[in-house]
Tab-separated table of C-alpha atoms and ligand atoms in Angstrom:
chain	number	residue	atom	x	y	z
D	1	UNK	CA	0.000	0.000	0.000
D	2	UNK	CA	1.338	3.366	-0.431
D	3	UNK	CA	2.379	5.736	1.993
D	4	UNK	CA	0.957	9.239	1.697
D	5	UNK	CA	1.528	12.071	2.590
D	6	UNK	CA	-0.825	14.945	2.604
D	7	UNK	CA	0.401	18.636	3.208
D	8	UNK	CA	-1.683	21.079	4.601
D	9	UNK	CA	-4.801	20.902	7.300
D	10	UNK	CA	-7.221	23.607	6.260
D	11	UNK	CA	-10.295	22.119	4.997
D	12	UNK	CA	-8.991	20.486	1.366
D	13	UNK	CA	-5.910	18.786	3.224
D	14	UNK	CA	-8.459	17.369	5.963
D	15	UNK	CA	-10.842	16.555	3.118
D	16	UNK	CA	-8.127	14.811	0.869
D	17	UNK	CA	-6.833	13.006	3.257
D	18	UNK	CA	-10.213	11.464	4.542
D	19	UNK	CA	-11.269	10.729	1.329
D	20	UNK	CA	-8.634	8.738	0.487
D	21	UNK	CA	-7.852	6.751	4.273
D	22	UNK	CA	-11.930	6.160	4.098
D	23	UNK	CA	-11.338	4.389	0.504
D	24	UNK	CA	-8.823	2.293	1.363
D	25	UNK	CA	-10.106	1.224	4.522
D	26	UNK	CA	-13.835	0.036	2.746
D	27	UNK	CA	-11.632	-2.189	0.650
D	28	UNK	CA	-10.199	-3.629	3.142
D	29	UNK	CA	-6.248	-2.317	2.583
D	30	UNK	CA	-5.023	-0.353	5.658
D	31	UNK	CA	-2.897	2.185	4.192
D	32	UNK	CA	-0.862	4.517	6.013
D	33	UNK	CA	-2.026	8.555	5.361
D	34	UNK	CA	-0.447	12.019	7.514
D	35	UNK	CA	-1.160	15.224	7.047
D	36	UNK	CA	2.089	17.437	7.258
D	37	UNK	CA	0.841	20.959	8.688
D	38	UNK	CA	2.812	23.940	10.192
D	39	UNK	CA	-0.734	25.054	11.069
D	40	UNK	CA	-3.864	23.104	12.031
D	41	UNK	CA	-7.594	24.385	13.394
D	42	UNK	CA	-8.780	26.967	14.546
D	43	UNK	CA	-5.347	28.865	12.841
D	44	UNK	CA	-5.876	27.656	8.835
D	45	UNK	CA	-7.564	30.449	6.458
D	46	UNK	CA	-11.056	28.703	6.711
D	47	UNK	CA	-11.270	28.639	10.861
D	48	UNK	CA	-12.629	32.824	10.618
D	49	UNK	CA	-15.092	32.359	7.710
D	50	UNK	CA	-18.794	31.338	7.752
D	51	UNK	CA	-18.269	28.612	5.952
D	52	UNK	CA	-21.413	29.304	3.683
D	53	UNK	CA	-21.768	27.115	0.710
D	54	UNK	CA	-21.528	28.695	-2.564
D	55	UNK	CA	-18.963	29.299	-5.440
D	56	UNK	CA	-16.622	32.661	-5.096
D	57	UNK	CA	-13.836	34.116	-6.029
D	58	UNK	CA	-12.541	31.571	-8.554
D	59	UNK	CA	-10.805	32.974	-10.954
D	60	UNK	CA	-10.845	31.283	-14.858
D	61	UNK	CA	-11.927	28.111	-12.957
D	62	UNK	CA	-14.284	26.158	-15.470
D	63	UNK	CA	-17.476	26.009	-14.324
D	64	UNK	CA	-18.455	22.702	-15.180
D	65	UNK	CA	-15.996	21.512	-12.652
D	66	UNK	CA	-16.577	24.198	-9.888
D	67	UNK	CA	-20.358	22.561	-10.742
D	68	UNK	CA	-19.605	19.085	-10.146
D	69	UNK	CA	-16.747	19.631	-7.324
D	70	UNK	CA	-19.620	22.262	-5.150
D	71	UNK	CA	-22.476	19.555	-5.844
D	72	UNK	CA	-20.727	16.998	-4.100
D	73	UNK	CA	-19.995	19.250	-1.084
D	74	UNK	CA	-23.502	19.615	-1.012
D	75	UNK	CA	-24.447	15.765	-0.574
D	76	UNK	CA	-21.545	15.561	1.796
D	77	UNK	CA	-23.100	18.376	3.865
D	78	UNK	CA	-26.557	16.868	3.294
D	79	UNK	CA	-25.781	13.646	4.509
D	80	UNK	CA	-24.062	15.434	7.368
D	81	UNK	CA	-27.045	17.707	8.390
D	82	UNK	CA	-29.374	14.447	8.504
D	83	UNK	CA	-26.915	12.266	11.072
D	84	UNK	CA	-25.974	12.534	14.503
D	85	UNK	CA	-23.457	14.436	13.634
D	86	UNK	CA	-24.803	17.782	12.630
D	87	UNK	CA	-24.061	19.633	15.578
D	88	UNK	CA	-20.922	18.773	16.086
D	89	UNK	CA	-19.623	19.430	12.895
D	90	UNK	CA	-21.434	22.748	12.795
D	91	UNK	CA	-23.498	21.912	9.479
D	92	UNK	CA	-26.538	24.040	9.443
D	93	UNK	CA	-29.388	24.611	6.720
D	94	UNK	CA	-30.045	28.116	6.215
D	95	UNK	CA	-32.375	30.250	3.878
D	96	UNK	CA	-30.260	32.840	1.474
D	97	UNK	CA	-31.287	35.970	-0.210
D	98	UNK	CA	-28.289	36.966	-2.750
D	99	UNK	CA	-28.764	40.316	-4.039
D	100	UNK	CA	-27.307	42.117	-7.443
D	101	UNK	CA	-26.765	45.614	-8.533
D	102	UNK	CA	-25.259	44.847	-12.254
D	103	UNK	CA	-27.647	46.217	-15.001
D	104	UNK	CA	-25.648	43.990	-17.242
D	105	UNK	CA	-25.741	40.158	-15.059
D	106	UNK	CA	-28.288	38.536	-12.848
D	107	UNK	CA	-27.163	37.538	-9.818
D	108	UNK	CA	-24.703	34.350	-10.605
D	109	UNK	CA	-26.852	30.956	-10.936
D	110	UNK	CA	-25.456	28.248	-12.452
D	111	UNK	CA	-25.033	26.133	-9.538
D	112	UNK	CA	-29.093	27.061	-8.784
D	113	UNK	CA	-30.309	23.243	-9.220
D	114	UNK	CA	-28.209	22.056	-6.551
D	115	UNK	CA	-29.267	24.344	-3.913
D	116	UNK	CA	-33.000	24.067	-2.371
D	117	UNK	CA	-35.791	26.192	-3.417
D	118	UNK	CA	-33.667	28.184	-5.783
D	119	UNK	CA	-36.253	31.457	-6.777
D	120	UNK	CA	-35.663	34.494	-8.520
D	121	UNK	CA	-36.995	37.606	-6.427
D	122	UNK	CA	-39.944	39.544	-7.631
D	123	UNK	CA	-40.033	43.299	-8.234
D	124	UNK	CA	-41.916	43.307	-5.188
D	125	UNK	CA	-39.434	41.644	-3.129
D	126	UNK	CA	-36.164	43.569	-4.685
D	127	UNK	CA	-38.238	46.974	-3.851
D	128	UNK	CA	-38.267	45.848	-0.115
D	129	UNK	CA	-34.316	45.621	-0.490
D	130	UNK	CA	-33.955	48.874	-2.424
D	131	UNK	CA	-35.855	51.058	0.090
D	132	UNK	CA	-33.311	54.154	0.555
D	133	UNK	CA	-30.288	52.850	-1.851
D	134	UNK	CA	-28.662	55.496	-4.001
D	135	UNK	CA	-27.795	51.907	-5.838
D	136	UNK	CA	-30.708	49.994	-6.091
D	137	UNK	CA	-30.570	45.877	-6.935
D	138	UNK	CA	-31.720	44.745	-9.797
D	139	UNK	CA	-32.234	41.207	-9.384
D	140	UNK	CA	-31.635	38.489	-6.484
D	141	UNK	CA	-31.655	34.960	-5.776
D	142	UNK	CA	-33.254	33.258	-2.916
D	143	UNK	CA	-32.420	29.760	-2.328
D	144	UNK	CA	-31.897	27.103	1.127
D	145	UNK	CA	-28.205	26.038	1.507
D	146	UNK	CA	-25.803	24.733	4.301
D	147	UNK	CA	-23.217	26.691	6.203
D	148	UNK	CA	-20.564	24.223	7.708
D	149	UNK	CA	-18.322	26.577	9.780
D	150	UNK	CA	-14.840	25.780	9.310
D	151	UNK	CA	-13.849	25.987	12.957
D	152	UNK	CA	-16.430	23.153	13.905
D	153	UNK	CA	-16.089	21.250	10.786
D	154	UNK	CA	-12.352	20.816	10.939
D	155	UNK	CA	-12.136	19.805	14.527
D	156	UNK	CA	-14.741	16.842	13.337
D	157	UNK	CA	-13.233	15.988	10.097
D	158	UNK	CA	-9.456	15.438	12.102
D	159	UNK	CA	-11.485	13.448	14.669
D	160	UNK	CA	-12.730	11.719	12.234
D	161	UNK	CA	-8.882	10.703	10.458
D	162	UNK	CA	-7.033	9.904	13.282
D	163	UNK	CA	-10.205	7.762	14.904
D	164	UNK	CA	-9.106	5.303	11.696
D	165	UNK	CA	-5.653	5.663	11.612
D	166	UNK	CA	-4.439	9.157	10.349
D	167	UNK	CA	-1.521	10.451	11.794
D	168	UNK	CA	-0.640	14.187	11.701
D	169	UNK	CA	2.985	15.780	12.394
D	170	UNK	CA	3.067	19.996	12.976
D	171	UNK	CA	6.181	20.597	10.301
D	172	UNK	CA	6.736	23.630	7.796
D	173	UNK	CA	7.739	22.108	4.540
D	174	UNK	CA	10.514	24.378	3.346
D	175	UNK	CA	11.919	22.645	0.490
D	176	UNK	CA	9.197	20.231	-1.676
D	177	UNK	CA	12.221	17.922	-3.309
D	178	UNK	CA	13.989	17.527	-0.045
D	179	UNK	CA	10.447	15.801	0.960
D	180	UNK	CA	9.773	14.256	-2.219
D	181	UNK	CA	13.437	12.856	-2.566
D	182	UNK	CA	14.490	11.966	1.321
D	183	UNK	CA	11.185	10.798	2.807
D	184	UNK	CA	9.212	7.497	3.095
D	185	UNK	CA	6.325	9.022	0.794
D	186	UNK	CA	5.165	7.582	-2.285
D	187	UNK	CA	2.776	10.033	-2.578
D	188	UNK	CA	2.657	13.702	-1.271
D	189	UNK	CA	-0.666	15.255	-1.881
D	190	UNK	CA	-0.234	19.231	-2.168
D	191	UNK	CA	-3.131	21.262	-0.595
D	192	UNK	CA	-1.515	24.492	1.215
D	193	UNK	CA	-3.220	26.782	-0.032
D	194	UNK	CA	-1.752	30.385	-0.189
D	195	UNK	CA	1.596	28.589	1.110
D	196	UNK	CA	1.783	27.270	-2.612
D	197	UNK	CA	3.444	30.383	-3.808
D	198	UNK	CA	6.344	30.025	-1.831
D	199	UNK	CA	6.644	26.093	-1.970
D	200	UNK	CA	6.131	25.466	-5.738
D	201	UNK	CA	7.401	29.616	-6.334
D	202	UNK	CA	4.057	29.368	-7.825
D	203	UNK	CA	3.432	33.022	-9.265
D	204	UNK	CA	-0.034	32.676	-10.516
D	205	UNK	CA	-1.028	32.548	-6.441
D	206	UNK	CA	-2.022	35.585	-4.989
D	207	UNK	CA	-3.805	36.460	-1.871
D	208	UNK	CA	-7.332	37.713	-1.699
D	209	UNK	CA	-7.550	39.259	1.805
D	210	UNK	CA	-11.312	38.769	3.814
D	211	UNK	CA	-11.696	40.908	6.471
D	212	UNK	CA	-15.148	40.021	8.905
D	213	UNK	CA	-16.476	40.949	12.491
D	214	UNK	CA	-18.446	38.571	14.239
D	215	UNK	CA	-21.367	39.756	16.483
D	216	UNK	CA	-23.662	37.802	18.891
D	217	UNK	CA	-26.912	38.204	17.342
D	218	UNK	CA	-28.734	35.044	17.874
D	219	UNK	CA	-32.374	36.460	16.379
D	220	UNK	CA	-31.050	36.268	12.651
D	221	UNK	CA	-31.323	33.209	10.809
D	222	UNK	CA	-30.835	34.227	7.239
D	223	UNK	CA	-28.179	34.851	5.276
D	224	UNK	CA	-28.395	38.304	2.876
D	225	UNK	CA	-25.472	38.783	0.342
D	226	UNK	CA	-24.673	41.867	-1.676
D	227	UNK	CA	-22.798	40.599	-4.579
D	228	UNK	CA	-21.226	44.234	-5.813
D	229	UNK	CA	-18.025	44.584	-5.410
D	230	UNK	CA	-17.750	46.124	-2.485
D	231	UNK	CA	-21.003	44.583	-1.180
D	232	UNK	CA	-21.934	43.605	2.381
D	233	UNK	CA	-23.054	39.847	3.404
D	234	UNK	CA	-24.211	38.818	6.731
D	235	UNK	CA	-24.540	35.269	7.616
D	236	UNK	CA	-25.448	33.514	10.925
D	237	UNK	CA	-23.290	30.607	12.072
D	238	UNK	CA	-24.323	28.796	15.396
D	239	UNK	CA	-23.269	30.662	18.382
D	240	UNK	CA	-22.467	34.056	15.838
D	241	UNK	CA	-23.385	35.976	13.523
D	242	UNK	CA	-20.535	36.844	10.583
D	243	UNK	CA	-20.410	40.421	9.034
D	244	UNK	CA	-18.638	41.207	5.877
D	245	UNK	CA	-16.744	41.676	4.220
D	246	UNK	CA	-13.266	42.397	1.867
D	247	UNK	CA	-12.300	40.585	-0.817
D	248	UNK	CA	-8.615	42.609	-1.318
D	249	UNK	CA	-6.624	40.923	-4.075
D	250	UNK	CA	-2.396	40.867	-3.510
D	251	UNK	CA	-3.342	42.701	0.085
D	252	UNK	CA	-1.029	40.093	2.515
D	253	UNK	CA	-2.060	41.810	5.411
D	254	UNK	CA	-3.247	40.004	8.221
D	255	UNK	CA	-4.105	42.640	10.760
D	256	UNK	CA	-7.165	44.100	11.182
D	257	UNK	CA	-8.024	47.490	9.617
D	258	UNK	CA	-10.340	50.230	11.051
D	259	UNK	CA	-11.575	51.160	8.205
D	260	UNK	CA	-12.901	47.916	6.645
D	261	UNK	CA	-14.584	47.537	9.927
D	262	UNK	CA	-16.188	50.485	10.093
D	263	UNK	CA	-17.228	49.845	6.150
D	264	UNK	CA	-18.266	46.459	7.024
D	265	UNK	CA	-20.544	47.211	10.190
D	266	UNK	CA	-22.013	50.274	8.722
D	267	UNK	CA	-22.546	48.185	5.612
D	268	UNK	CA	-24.992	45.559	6.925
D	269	UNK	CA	-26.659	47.869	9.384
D	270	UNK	CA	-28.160	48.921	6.412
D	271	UNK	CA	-29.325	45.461	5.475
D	272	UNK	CA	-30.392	45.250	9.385
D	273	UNK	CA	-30.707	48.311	11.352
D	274	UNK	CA	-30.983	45.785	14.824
D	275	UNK	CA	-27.459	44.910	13.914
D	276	UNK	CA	-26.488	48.227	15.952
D	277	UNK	CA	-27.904	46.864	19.308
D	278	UNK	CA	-25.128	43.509	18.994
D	279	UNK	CA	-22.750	42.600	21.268
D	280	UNK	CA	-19.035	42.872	19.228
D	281	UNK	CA	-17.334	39.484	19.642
D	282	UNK	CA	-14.240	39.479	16.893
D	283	UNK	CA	-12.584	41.208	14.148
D	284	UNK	CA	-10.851	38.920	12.081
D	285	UNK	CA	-8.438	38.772	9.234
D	286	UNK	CA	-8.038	35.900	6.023
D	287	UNK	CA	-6.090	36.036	3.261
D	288	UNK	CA	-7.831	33.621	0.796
D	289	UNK	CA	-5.477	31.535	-1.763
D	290	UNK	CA	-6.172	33.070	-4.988
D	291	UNK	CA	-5.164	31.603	-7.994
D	292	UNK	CA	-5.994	32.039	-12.017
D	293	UNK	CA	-7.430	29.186	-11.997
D	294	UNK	CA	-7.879	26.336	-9.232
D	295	UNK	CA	-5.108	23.674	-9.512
D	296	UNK	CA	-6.160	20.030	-9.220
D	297	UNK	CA	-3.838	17.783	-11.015
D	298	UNK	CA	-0.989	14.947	-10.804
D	299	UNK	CA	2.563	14.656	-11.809
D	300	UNK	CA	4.951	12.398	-11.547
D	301	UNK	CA	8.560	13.191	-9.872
D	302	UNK	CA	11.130	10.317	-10.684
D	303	UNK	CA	9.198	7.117	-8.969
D	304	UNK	CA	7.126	9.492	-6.832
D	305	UNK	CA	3.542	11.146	-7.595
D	306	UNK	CA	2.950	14.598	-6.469
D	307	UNK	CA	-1.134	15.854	-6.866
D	308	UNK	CA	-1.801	19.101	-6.481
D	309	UNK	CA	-4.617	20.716	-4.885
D	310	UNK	CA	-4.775	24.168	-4.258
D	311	UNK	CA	-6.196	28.057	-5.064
D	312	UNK	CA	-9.564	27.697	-4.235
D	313	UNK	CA	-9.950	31.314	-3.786
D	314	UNK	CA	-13.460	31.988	-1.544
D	315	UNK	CA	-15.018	29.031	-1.657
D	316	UNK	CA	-12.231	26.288	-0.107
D	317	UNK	CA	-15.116	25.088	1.977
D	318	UNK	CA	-18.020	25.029	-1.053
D	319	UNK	CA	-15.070	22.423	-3.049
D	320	UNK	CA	-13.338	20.782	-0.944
D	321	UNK	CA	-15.367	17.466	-0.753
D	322	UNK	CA	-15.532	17.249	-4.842
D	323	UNK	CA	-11.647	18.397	-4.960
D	324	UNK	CA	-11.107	15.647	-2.914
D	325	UNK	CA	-12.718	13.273	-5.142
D	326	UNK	CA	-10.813	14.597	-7.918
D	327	UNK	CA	-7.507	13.906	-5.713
D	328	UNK	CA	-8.569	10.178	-5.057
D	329	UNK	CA	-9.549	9.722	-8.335
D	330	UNK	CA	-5.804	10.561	-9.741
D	331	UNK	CA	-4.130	8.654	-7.256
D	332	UNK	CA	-6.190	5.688	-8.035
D	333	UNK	CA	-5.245	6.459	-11.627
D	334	UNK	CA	-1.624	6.287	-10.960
D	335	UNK	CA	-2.065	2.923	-9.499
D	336	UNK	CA	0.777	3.545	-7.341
D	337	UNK	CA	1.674	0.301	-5.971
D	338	UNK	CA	2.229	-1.484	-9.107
D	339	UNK	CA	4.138	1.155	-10.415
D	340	UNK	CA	6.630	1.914	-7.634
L	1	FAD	C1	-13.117	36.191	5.275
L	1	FAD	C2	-13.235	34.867	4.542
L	1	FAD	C3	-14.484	34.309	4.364
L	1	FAD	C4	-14.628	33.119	3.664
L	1	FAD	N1	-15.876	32.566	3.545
L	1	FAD	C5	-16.016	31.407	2.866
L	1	FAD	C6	-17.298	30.787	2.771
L	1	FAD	O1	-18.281	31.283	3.343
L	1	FAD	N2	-17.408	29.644	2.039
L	1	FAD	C7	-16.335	29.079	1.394
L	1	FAD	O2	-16.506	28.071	0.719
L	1	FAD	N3	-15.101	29.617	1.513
L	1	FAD	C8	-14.914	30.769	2.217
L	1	FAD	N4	-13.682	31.333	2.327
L	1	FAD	C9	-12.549	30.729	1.593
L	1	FAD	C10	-11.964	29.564	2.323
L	1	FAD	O3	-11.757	29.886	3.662
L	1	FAD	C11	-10.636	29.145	1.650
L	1	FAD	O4	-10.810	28.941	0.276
L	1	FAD	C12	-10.155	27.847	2.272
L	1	FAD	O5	-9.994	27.996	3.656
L	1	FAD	C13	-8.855	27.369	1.647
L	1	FAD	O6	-8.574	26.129	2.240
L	1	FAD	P1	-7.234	25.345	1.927
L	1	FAD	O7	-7.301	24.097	2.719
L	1	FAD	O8	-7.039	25.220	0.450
L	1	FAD	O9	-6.085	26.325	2.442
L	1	FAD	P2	-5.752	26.822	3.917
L	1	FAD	O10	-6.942	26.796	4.787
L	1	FAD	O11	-5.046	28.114	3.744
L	1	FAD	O12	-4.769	25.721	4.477
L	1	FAD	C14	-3.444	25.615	4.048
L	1	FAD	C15	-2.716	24.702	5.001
L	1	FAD	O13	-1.410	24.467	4.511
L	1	FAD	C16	-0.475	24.694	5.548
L	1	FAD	N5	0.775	25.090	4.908
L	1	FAD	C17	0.992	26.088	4.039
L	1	FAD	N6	2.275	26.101	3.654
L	1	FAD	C18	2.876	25.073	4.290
L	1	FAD	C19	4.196	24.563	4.319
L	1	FAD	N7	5.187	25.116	3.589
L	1	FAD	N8	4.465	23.488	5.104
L	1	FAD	C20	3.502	22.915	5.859
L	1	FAD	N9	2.233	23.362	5.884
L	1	FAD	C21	1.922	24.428	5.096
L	1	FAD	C22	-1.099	25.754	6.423
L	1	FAD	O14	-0.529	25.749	7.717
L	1	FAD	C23	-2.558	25.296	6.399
L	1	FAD	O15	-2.768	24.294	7.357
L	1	FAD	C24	-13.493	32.493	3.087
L	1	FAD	C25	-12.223	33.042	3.291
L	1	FAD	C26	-12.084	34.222	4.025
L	1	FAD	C27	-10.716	34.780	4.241
């Protein structure tokens, strides 16, 4: 059986390297996986973020794979939200309004047959919206989805790989062939994130910095997102509520700014003037890995194979189930232990 090697634990290392333990375990062929992580929960980019299901912030991505990777998320989360382990992993079902102010697009919809309910918003309903806007919407989007916030999901999936067998070691991987070449590995499955730059001196990665506040509101549960660019989203996670938010591209700074807060509370007080009576609980900074285009793919590095599985821009959490498909499937492709 091989040994693998997985680096990174933010949400598509965790998700890799369940996906693939979990195969090889239902057929019966204990195989030895570890995640490799100089960080691990609650510090990786997706422990701050609502964890709200839905495509963002992909760059030239095709959608017919940001389609079928985000679908399976959603019958991962599904089957999550109807077991015993809902709470735990924080996996909640939530009603969504997304709103648009582009007189040339609708609000983005390609993925609407996989979410629940999926309606376009009447004038009616868009006039309730636009009531005092300079900027008014022109069309929006309300649908049912899942939020699955990172820093309860995470903690589950890792309980999860090391209840059958995954080991972990905290390391910083400074040099990729001193891994690939001196180590045990047969396989080393790349998925850290922003850290790609710097590992594979990849230069299409850039960062695409999220700032958010969280507030205790526990009387809203809807989500409302402003898709314009510098549009406001506020959505409800279990114990708070998220405000946002930036989406700053090549902006690697991870301290919080006044101003975007300011922007960002004043923002969806407009969407919900009750927002002003909430208790402040965080301020929080992410930068997101950015990337041309999301990069999912094997090669092969003397007798070793080397997948890659990173840039997944704003929605990490919405992919990284169907990513890690994607991963499982190429390693299975390689058929590794025949061919080492
Ligand atoms: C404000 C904000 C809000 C967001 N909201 C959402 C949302 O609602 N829904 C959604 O789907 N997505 C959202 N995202 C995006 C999502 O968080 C990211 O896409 C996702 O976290 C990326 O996950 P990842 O596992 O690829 O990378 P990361 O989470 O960045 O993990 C990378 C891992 O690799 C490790 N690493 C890096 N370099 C090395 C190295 N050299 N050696 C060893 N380890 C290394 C790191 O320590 C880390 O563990 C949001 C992001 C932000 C910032």
């Amino acid at each position: 059986m091989p040994n693998i090697a997985v680096i990174g634990a933010g949400v598509n290392g965790v998700a890799s390297a369940i996906k693939i333990l979990e195969h090889y375990l239902a057929e019966g062929q204990p195989t030895s996986v570890t995640i490799i992580s100089e960080d691990f929960t609650p510090n990786t980019t997706g422990d701050g973020s609502a964890g709200l299901w839905g495509p963002y912030l992909l760059g030239g991505t095709p959608q017919s794979k940001v389609y079928k990777w985000s679908q399976s998320m959603h019958r991962f989360l599904e089957k999550i939200w109807l077991s015993e382990d809902a709470g735990e992993a924080g996996v909640c079902l939530l009603p969504c309004i997304r709103l648009n102010t582009s007189t040339v697009n609708t609000v983005e919809d390609f993925w609407r047959n996989i979410v629940y309910g999926a309606q376009d918003l009447t004038a009616d309903q868009l006039a309730a919206y636009n009531v005092g806007r300079s900027v008014k919407f022109t069309s929006g989007l309300s649908f049912v989805t899942y939020t699955s916030e990172p820093v309860k999901l995470l903690p589950y999936m890792m309980k999860r790989f090391t209840r059958n067998g995954g080991k972990i070691v905290r390391q910083k991987v400074e040099d990729l062939d001193v891994l690939i070449a001196d180590s045990g590995y047969d396989v080393i499955i790349n998925c850290s994130g922003l850290g790609s730059r710097k590992l594979l001196n990849d230069e299409q990665m850039y960062s695409v910095r999220g700032q958010v506040s969280r507030v205790k509101a526990n009387w809203i549960f809807s989500a409302v997102l402003d898709e314009s660019d510098d549009g406001n989203y506020i959505i409800p996670n279990t114990e708070s509520v998220v405000l946002g938010g930036t989406h700053q591209e090549r902006d690697y700074n991870t301290q919080v700014c006044e101003r975007d807060r300011q922007l960002i509370v004043s923002g969806c007080r407009r969407f919900i003037p009750g927002l002003e009576h909430t208790e402040s609980l965080f301020d929080w900074v992410g930068l997101r890995p950015g990337r041309a285009e999301l990069r999912l793919e094997a090669e092969r590095r003397g007798r070793k194979l080397l997948i890659h599985n990173y840039g997944h821009g704003g929605s990490g959490v919405t992919l990284c189930w169907g990513c890690a498909d994607d991963v499982l499937d190429l390693l299975l492709a390689a058929n590794i232990t025949s061919k080492l």
